[in-house]
JSON list of C-alpha atoms in Angstrom, two decimals:
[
{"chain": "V", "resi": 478, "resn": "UNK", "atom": "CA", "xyz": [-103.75, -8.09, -89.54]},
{"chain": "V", "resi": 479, "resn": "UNK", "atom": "CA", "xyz": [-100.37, -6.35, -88.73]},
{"chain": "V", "resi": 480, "resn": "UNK", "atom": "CA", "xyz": [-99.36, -3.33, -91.33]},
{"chain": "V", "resi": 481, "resn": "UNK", "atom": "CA", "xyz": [-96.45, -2.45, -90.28]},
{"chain": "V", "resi": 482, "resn": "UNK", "atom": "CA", "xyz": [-92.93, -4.09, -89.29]},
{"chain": "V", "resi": 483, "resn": "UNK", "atom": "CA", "xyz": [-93.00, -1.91, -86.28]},
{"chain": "V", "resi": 484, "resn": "UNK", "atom": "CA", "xyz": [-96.80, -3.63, -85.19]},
{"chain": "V", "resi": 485, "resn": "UNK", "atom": "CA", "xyz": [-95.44, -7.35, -86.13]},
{"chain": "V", "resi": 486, "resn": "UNK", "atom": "CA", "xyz": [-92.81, -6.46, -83.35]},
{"chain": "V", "resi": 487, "resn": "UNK", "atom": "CA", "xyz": [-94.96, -5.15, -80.85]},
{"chain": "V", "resi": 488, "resn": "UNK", "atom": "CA", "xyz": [-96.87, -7.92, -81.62]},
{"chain": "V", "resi": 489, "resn": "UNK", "atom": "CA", "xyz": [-94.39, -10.61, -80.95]},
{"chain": "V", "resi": 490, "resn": "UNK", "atom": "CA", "xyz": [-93.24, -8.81, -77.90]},
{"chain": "V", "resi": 491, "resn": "UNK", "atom": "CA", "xyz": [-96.63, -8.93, -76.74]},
{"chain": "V", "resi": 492, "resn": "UNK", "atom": "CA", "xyz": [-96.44, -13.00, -77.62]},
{"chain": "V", "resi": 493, "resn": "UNK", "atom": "CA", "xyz": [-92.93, -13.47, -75.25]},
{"chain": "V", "resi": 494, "resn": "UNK", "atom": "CA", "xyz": [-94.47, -11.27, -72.24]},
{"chain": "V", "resi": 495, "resn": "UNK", "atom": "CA", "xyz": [-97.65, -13.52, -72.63]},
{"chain": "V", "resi": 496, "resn": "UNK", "atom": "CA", "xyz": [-95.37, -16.38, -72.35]},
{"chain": "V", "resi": 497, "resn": "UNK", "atom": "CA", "xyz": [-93.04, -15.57, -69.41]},
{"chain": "V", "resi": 498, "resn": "UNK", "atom": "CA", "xyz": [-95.70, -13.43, -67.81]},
{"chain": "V", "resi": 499, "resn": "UNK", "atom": "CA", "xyz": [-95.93, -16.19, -64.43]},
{"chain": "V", "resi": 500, "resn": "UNK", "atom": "CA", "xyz": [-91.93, -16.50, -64.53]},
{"chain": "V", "resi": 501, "resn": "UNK", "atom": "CA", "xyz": [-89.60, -14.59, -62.08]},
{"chain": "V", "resi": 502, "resn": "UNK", "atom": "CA", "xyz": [-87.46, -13.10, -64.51]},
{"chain": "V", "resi": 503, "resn": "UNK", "atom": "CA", "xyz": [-85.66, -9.78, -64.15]},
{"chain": "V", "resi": 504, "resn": "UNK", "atom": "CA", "xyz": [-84.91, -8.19, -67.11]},
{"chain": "V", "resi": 505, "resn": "UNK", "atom": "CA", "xyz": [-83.09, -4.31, -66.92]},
{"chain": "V", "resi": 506, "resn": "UNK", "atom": "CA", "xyz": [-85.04, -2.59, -69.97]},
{"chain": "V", "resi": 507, "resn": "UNK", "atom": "CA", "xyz": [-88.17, -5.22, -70.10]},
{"chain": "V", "resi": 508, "resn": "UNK", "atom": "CA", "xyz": [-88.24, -7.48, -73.66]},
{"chain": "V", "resi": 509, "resn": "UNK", "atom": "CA", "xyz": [-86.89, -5.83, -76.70]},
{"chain": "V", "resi": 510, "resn": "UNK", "atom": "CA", "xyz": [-86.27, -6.50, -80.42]},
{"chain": "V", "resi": 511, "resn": "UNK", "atom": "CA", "xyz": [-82.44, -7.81, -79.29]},
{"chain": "V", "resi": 512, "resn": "UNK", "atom": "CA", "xyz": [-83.84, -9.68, -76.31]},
{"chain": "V", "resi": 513, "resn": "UNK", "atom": "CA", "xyz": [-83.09, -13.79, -77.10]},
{"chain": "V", "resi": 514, "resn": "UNK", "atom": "CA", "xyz": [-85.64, -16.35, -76.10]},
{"chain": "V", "resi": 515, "resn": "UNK", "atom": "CA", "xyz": [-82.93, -19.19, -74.71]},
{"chain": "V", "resi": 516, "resn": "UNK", "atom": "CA", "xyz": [-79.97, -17.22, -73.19]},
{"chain": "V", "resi": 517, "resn": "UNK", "atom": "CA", "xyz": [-82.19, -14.23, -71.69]},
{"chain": "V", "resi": 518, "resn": "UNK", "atom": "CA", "xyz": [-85.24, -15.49, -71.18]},
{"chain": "V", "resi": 519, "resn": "UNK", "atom": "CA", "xyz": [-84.46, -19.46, -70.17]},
{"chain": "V", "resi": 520, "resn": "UNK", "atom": "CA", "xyz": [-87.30, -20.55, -73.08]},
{"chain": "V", "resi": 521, "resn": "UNK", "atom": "CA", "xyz": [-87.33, -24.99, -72.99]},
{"chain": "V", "resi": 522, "resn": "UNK", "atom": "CA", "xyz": [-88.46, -26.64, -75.95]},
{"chain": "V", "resi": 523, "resn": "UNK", "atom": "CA", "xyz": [-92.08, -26.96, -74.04]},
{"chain": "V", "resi": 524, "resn": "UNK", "atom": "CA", "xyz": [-91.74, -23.15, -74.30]},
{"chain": "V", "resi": 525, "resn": "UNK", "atom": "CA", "xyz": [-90.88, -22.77, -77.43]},
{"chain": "V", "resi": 526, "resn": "UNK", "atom": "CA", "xyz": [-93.96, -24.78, -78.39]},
{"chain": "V", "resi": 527, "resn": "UNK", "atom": "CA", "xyz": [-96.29, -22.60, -76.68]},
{"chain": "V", "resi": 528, "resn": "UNK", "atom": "CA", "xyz": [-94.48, -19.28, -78.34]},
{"chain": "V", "resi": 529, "resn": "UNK", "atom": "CA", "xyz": [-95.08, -20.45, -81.62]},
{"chain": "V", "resi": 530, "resn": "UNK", "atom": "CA", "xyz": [-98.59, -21.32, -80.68]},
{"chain": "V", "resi": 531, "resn": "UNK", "atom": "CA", "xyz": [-99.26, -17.79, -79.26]},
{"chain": "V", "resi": 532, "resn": "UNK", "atom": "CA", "xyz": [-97.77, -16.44, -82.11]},
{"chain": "V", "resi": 533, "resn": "UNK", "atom": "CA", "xyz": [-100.06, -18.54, -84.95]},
{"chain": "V", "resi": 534, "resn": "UNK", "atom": "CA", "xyz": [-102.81, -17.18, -82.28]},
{"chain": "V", "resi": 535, "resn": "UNK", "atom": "CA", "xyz": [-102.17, -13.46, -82.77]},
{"chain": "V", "resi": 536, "resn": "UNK", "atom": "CA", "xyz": [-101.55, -13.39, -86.55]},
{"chain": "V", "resi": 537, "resn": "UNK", "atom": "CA", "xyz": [-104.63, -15.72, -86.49]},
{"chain": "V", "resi": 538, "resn": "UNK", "atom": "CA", "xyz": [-102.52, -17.75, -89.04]},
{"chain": "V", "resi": 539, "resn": "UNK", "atom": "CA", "xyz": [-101.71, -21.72, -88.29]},
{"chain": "V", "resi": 540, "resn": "UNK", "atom": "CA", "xyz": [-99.41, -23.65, -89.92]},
{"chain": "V", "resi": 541, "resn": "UNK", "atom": "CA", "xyz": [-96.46, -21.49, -90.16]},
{"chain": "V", "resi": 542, "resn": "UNK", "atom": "CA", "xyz": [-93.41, -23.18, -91.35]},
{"chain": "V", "resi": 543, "resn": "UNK", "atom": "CA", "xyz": [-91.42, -22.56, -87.85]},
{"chain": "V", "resi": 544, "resn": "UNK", "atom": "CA", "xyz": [-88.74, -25.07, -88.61]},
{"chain": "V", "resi": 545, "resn": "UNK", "atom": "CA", "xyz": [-87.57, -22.54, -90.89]},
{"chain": "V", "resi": 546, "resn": "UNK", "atom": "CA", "xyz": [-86.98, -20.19, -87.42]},
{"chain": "V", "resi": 547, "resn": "UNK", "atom": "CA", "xyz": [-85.59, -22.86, -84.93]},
{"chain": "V", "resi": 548, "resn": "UNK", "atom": "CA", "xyz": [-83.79, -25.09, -87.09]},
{"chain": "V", "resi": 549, "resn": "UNK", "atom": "CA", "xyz": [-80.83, -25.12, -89.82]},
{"chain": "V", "resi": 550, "resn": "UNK", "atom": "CA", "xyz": [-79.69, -27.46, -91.86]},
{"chain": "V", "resi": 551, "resn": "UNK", "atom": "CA", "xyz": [-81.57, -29.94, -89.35]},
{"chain": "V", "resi": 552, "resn": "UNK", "atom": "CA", "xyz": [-80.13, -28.54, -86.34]},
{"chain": "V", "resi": 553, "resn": "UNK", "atom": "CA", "xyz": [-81.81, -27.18, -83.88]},
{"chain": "V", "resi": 554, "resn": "UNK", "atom": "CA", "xyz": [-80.61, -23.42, -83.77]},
{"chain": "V", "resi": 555, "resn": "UNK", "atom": "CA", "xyz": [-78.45, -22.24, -80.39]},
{"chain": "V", "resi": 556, "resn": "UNK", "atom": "CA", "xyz": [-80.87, -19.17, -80.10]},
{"chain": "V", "resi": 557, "resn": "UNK", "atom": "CA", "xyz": [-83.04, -16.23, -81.55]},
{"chain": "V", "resi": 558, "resn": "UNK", "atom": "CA", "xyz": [-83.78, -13.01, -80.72]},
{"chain": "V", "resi": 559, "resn": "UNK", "atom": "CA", "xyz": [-87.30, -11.14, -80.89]},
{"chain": "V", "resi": 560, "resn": "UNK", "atom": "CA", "xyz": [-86.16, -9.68, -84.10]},
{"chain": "V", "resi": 561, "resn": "UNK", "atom": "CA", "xyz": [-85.69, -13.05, -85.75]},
{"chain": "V", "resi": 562, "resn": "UNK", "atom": "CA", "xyz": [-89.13, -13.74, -85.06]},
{"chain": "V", "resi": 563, "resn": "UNK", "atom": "CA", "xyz": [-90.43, -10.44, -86.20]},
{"chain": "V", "resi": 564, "resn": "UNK", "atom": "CA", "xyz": [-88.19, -11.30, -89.49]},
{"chain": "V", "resi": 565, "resn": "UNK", "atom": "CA", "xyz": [-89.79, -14.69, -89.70]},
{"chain": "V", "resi": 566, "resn": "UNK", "atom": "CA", "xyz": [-93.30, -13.57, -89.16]},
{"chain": "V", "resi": 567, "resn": "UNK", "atom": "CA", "xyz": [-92.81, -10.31, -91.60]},
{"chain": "V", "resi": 568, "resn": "UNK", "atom": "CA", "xyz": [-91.89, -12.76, -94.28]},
{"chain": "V", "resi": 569, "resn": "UNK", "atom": "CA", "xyz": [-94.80, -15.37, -93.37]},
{"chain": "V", "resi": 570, "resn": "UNK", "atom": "CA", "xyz": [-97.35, -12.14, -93.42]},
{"chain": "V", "resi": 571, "resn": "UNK", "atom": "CA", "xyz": [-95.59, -10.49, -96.13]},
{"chain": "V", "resi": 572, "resn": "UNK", "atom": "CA", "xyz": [-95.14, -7.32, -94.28]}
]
């Protein structure tokens, strides 16, 4: 179980590297916290799937509400960043 924000993020980071690891992506600086899953990274829905599968994986915690992440106001969101997902899985964990 994460303890810290700090190992929620490294965490998740650890989740979109696992997930892009067999793309051809070059990103200057590697993932970071500001680093957005659509417009940087060229995540489909199929990948966004997967992500929040990986993520219930490494919090060992299934279920989580990720509507709450991707969609508002029953729209599908344009994008999020890392440190939306840390936010969202802080608040899941209560971190």
């Amino acid at each position: 179980m994460a303890a810290s924000r700090s190992e929620v993020e490294a965490k998740v980071i650890d989740v979109v590297q696992q997930t892009v690891a067999d793309w051809d992506l070059d990103l200057p600086g590697g993932i970071s916290k500001d680093t957005q899953l659509i417009e940087d990274l060229g995540f489909e829905s199929i990948d966004i799937v997967q992500f929040a599968i990986g993520i219930e994986q490494a919090f060992d915690r299934k279920g989580m509400p990720f509507e709450k992440l991707f969609m508002d106001d029953g729209e599908y969101v344009d994008d999020v960043k890392v440190s939306q997902v840390t936010d969202f899985v802080c608040g899941e964990l209560r971190v």
